[in-house]
Amino acid sequence: MSLFAHLSPDLWIEQIFSSRAAAKGGVVRRKRRDVERLVGMSRFKQELKRRGYTALTNAGDIIIFCNQDPIEPL
């Protein structure tokens, strides 16, 4: 049985955005394949928009900035 078999999309979203890092306005990282498999990219993007968060992808990961601050290149 998969580690994520018991997680509904709603529960997964609730857990990721109630993590300690997210609650403090920090950064959370998840595998893109997990997001696509567990909630779907469309639903995930809707949730980001609803919360006013930004996310970037790199090397199969999604980096979620759990705040509304601008993202600036170095």
Tab-separated table of N, CA and C in Angstrom:
chain	number	residue	atom	x	y	z
A	1	MET	N	0.842	-1.182	0.000
A	1	MET	CA	0.000	0.000	0.000
A	1	MET	C	0.887	1.245	0.000
A	2	SER	N	0.494	2.203	-0.784
A	2	SER	CA	1.243	3.448	-0.892
A	2	SER	C	1.144	4.257	0.395
A	3	LEU	N	2.202	4.968	0.666
A	3	LEU	CA	2.223	5.864	1.825
A	3	LEU	C	1.087	6.873	1.760
A	4	PHE	N	0.716	7.297	0.534
A	4	PHE	CA	-0.285	8.339	0.368
A	4	PHE	C	-1.678	7.791	0.062
A	5	ALA	N	-1.870	6.481	0.107
A	5	ALA	CA	-3.146	5.889	-0.289
A	5	ALA	C	-4.308	6.391	0.564
A	6	HIS	N	-4.068	6.724	1.799
A	6	HIS	CA	-5.127	7.142	2.704
A	6	HIS	C	-5.420	8.648	2.647
A	7	LEU	N	-4.649	9.398	1.875
A	7	LEU	CA	-4.817	10.849	1.841
A	7	LEU	C	-5.769	11.276	0.725
A	8	SER	N	-6.791	11.993	1.096
A	8	SER	CA	-7.652	12.612	0.091
A	8	SER	C	-6.970	13.895	-0.364
A	9	PRO	N	-7.329	14.417	-1.531
A	9	PRO	CA	-6.741	15.696	-1.963
A	9	PRO	C	-6.932	16.807	-0.931
A	10	ASP	N	-8.115	16.877	-0.334
A	10	ASP	CA	-8.374	17.921	0.666
A	10	ASP	C	-7.467	17.778	1.886
A	11	LEU	N	-7.295	16.557	2.354
A	11	LEU	CA	-6.445	16.321	3.516
A	11	LEU	C	-4.983	16.632	3.195
A	12	TRP	N	-4.521	16.257	2.010
A	12	TRP	CA	-3.144	16.536	1.615
A	12	TRP	C	-2.890	18.037	1.587
A	13	ILE	N	-3.816	18.786	0.981
A	13	ILE	CA	-3.672	20.246	0.920
A	13	ILE	C	-3.681	20.831	2.325
A	14	GLU	N	-4.583	20.353	3.165
A	14	GLU	CA	-4.638	20.845	4.546
A	14	GLU	C	-3.324	20.588	5.269
A	15	GLN	N	-2.760	19.404	5.086
A	15	GLN	CA	-1.517	19.064	5.779
A	15	GLN	C	-0.335	19.895	5.283
A	16	ILE	N	-0.218	20.058	3.993
A	16	ILE	CA	0.939	20.796	3.473
A	16	ILE	C	0.913	22.259	3.910
A	17	PHE	N	-0.272	22.875	3.897
A	17	PHE	CA	-0.346	24.289	4.229
A	17	PHE	C	-0.518	24.555	5.726
A	18	SER	N	-0.582	23.504	6.519
A	18	SER	CA	-0.588	23.690	7.967
A	18	SER	C	0.739	23.236	8.582
A	19	SER	N	1.699	22.910	7.727
A	19	SER	CA	3.028	22.539	8.229
A	19	SER	C	3.638	23.729	8.972
A	20	ARG	N	4.611	23.460	9.787
A	20	ARG	CA	5.264	24.516	10.572
A	20	ARG	C	5.858	25.598	9.662
A	21	ALA	N	6.542	25.168	8.604
A	21	ALA	CA	7.165	26.133	7.689
A	21	ALA	C	6.109	27.005	7.010
A	22	ALA	N	5.031	26.385	6.559
A	22	ALA	CA	3.970	27.146	5.891
A	22	ALA	C	3.305	28.113	6.858
A	23	ALA	N	3.049	27.654	8.069
A	23	ALA	CA	2.392	28.493	9.063
A	23	ALA	C	3.236	29.722	9.421
A	24	LYS	N	4.555	29.608	9.296
A	24	LYS	CA	5.446	30.725	9.604
A	24	LYS	C	5.760	31.581	8.378
A	25	GLY	N	5.089	31.275	7.241
A	25	GLY	CA	5.334	32.059	6.040
A	25	GLY	C	6.603	31.664	5.324
A	26	GLY	N	7.043	30.439	5.553
A	26	GLY	CA	8.301	29.967	4.974
A	26	GLY	C	8.135	29.262	3.636
A	27	VAL	N	9.053	28.376	3.363
A	27	VAL	CA	9.121	27.664	2.094
A	27	VAL	C	8.879	26.181	2.341
A	28	VAL	N	8.081	25.573	1.460
A	28	VAL	CA	7.795	24.142	1.521
A	28	VAL	C	8.159	23.544	0.174
A	29	ARG	N	8.727	22.347	0.191
A	29	ARG	CA	9.110	21.686	-1.061
A	29	ARG	C	8.415	20.332	-1.143
A	30	ARG	N	7.867	20.041	-2.319
A	30	ARG	CA	7.240	18.750	-2.577
A	30	ARG	C	7.622	18.269	-3.968
A	31	LYS	N	7.599	16.978	-4.181
A	31	LYS	CA	7.861	16.410	-5.495
A	31	LYS	C	6.685	16.713	-6.424
A	32	ARG	N	6.992	17.141	-7.625
A	32	ARG	CA	5.961	17.455	-8.603
A	32	ARG	C	5.077	16.231	-8.880
A	33	ARG	N	5.686	15.062	-8.974
A	33	ARG	CA	4.898	13.852	-9.259
A	33	ARG	C	3.875	13.579	-8.157
A	34	ASP	N	4.219	13.886	-6.909
A	34	ASP	CA	3.273	13.685	-5.809
A	34	ASP	C	2.107	14.656	-5.909
A	35	VAL	N	2.407	15.906	-6.220
A	35	VAL	CA	1.345	16.905	-6.379
A	35	VAL	C	0.407	16.481	-7.506
A	36	GLU	N	0.974	16.088	-8.634
A	36	GLU	CA	0.155	15.685	-9.777
A	36	GLU	C	-0.689	14.458	-9.454
A	37	ARG	N	-0.134	13.509	-8.741
A	37	ARG	CA	-0.823	12.259	-8.428
A	37	ARG	C	-1.876	12.430	-7.334
A	38	LEU	N	-1.575	13.242	-6.337
A	38	LEU	CA	-2.450	13.315	-5.169
A	38	LEU	C	-3.555	14.365	-5.279
A	39	VAL	N	-3.275	15.502	-5.883
A	39	VAL	CA	-4.302	16.549	-5.968
A	39	VAL	C	-4.535	17.049	-7.377
A	40	GLY	N	-3.574	16.858	-8.265
A	40	GLY	CA	-3.680	17.384	-9.619
A	40	GLY	C	-3.141	18.802	-9.669
A	41	MET	N	-2.474	19.110	-10.762
A	41	MET	CA	-1.829	20.412	-10.875
A	41	MET	C	-2.850	21.551	-10.917
A	42	SER	N	-3.971	21.336	-11.571
A	42	SER	CA	-4.993	22.386	-11.659
A	42	SER	C	-5.516	22.759	-10.269
A	43	ARG	N	-5.855	21.767	-9.481
A	43	ARG	CA	-6.362	22.009	-8.118
A	43	ARG	C	-5.287	22.680	-7.263
A	44	PHE	N	-4.055	22.220	-7.404
A	44	PHE	CA	-2.949	22.795	-6.636
A	44	PHE	C	-2.758	24.270	-6.982
A	45	LYS	N	-2.781	24.592	-8.266
A	45	LYS	CA	-2.627	25.985	-8.695
A	45	LYS	C	-3.776	26.851	-8.181
A	46	GLN	N	-4.982	26.323	-8.156
A	46	GLN	CA	-6.125	27.065	-7.607
A	46	GLN	C	-5.903	27.381	-6.131
A	47	GLU	N	-5.383	26.410	-5.402
A	47	GLU	CA	-5.130	26.617	-3.972
A	47	GLU	C	-4.038	27.655	-3.748
A	48	LEU	N	-2.996	27.611	-4.562
A	48	LEU	CA	-1.948	28.634	-4.455
A	48	LEU	C	-2.529	30.023	-4.698
A	49	LYS	N	-3.327	30.143	-5.740
A	49	LYS	CA	-3.934	31.436	-6.082
A	49	LYS	C	-4.847	31.917	-4.960
A	50	ARG	N	-5.645	31.011	-4.414
A	50	ARG	CA	-6.573	31.376	-3.332
A	50	ARG	C	-5.820	31.920	-2.121
A	51	ARG	N	-4.662	31.352	-1.836
A	51	ARG	CA	-3.871	31.772	-0.684
A	51	ARG	C	-2.926	32.929	-0.995
A	52	GLY	N	-2.752	33.245	-2.268
A	52	GLY	CA	-1.840	34.314	-2.655
A	52	GLY	C	-0.379	33.901	-2.608
A	53	TYR	N	-0.114	32.595	-2.723
A	53	TYR	CA	1.237	32.060	-2.664
A	53	TYR	C	1.813	31.908	-4.066
A	54	THR	N	3.129	31.781	-4.133
A	54	THR	CA	3.851	31.565	-5.381
A	54	THR	C	4.596	30.244	-5.285
A	55	ALA	N	4.719	29.557	-6.412
A	55	ALA	CA	5.498	28.319	-6.451
A	55	ALA	C	6.339	28.296	-7.720
A	56	LEU	N	7.502	27.677	-7.612
A	56	LEU	CA	8.407	27.487	-8.741
A	56	LEU	C	8.728	26.000	-8.851
A	57	THR	N	9.098	25.564	-10.050
A	57	THR	CA	9.518	24.181	-10.219
A	57	THR	C	10.973	24.125	-10.641
A	58	ASN	N	11.642	23.059	-10.189
A	58	ASN	CA	13.030	22.828	-10.572
A	58	ASN	C	13.360	21.371	-10.284
A	59	ALA	N	13.914	20.692	-11.280
A	59	ALA	CA	14.415	19.321	-11.116
A	59	ALA	C	13.394	18.380	-10.484
A	60	GLY	N	12.130	18.514	-10.882
A	60	GLY	CA	11.098	17.624	-10.369
A	60	GLY	C	10.515	18.014	-9.033
A	61	ASP	N	10.961	19.120	-8.467
A	61	ASP	CA	10.425	19.613	-7.199
A	61	ASP	C	9.575	20.851	-7.433
A	62	ILE	N	8.641	21.069	-6.524
A	62	ILE	CA	7.876	22.313	-6.484
A	62	ILE	C	8.261	23.004	-5.193
A	63	ILE	N	8.707	24.221	-5.313
A	63	ILE	CA	9.085	25.025	-4.158
A	63	ILE	C	7.968	26.041	-3.942
A	64	ILE	N	7.329	25.976	-2.793
A	64	ILE	CA	6.167	26.798	-2.493
A	64	ILE	C	6.573	27.866	-1.487
A	65	PHE	N	6.371	29.109	-1.858
A	65	PHE	CA	6.639	30.240	-0.977
A	65	PHE	C	5.323	30.580	-0.285
A	66	CYS	N	5.221	30.241	0.982
A	66	CYS	CA	3.968	30.359	1.730
A	66	CYS	C	3.818	31.753	2.332
A	67	ASN	N	3.933	32.733	1.471
A	67	ASN	CA	3.724	34.122	1.847
A	67	ASN	C	3.405	34.884	0.566
A	68	GLN	N	3.119	36.143	0.701
A	68	GLN	CA	2.744	36.941	-0.462
A	68	GLN	C	3.847	37.917	-0.878
A	69	ASP	N	5.050	37.678	-0.379
A	69	ASP	CA	6.179	38.524	-0.741
A	69	ASP	C	6.594	38.271	-2.192
A	70	PRO	N	7.155	39.273	-2.858
A	70	PRO	CA	7.600	39.089	-4.241
A	70	PRO	C	8.820	38.153	-4.291
A	71	ILE	N	8.940	37.448	-5.422
A	71	ILE	CA	10.090	36.589	-5.676
A	71	ILE	C	11.070	37.412	-6.520
A	72	GLU	N	12.303	37.511	-6.062
A	72	GLU	CA	13.293	38.324	-6.768
A	72	GLU	C	14.492	37.475	-7.135
A	73	PRO	N	14.961	37.572	-8.356
A	73	PRO	CA	16.181	36.846	-8.729
A	73	PRO	C	17.396	37.475	-8.049
A	74	LEU	N	18.423	36.694	-7.859
A	74	LEU	CA	19.652	37.207	-7.252
A	74	LEU	C	20.462	37.998	-8.258
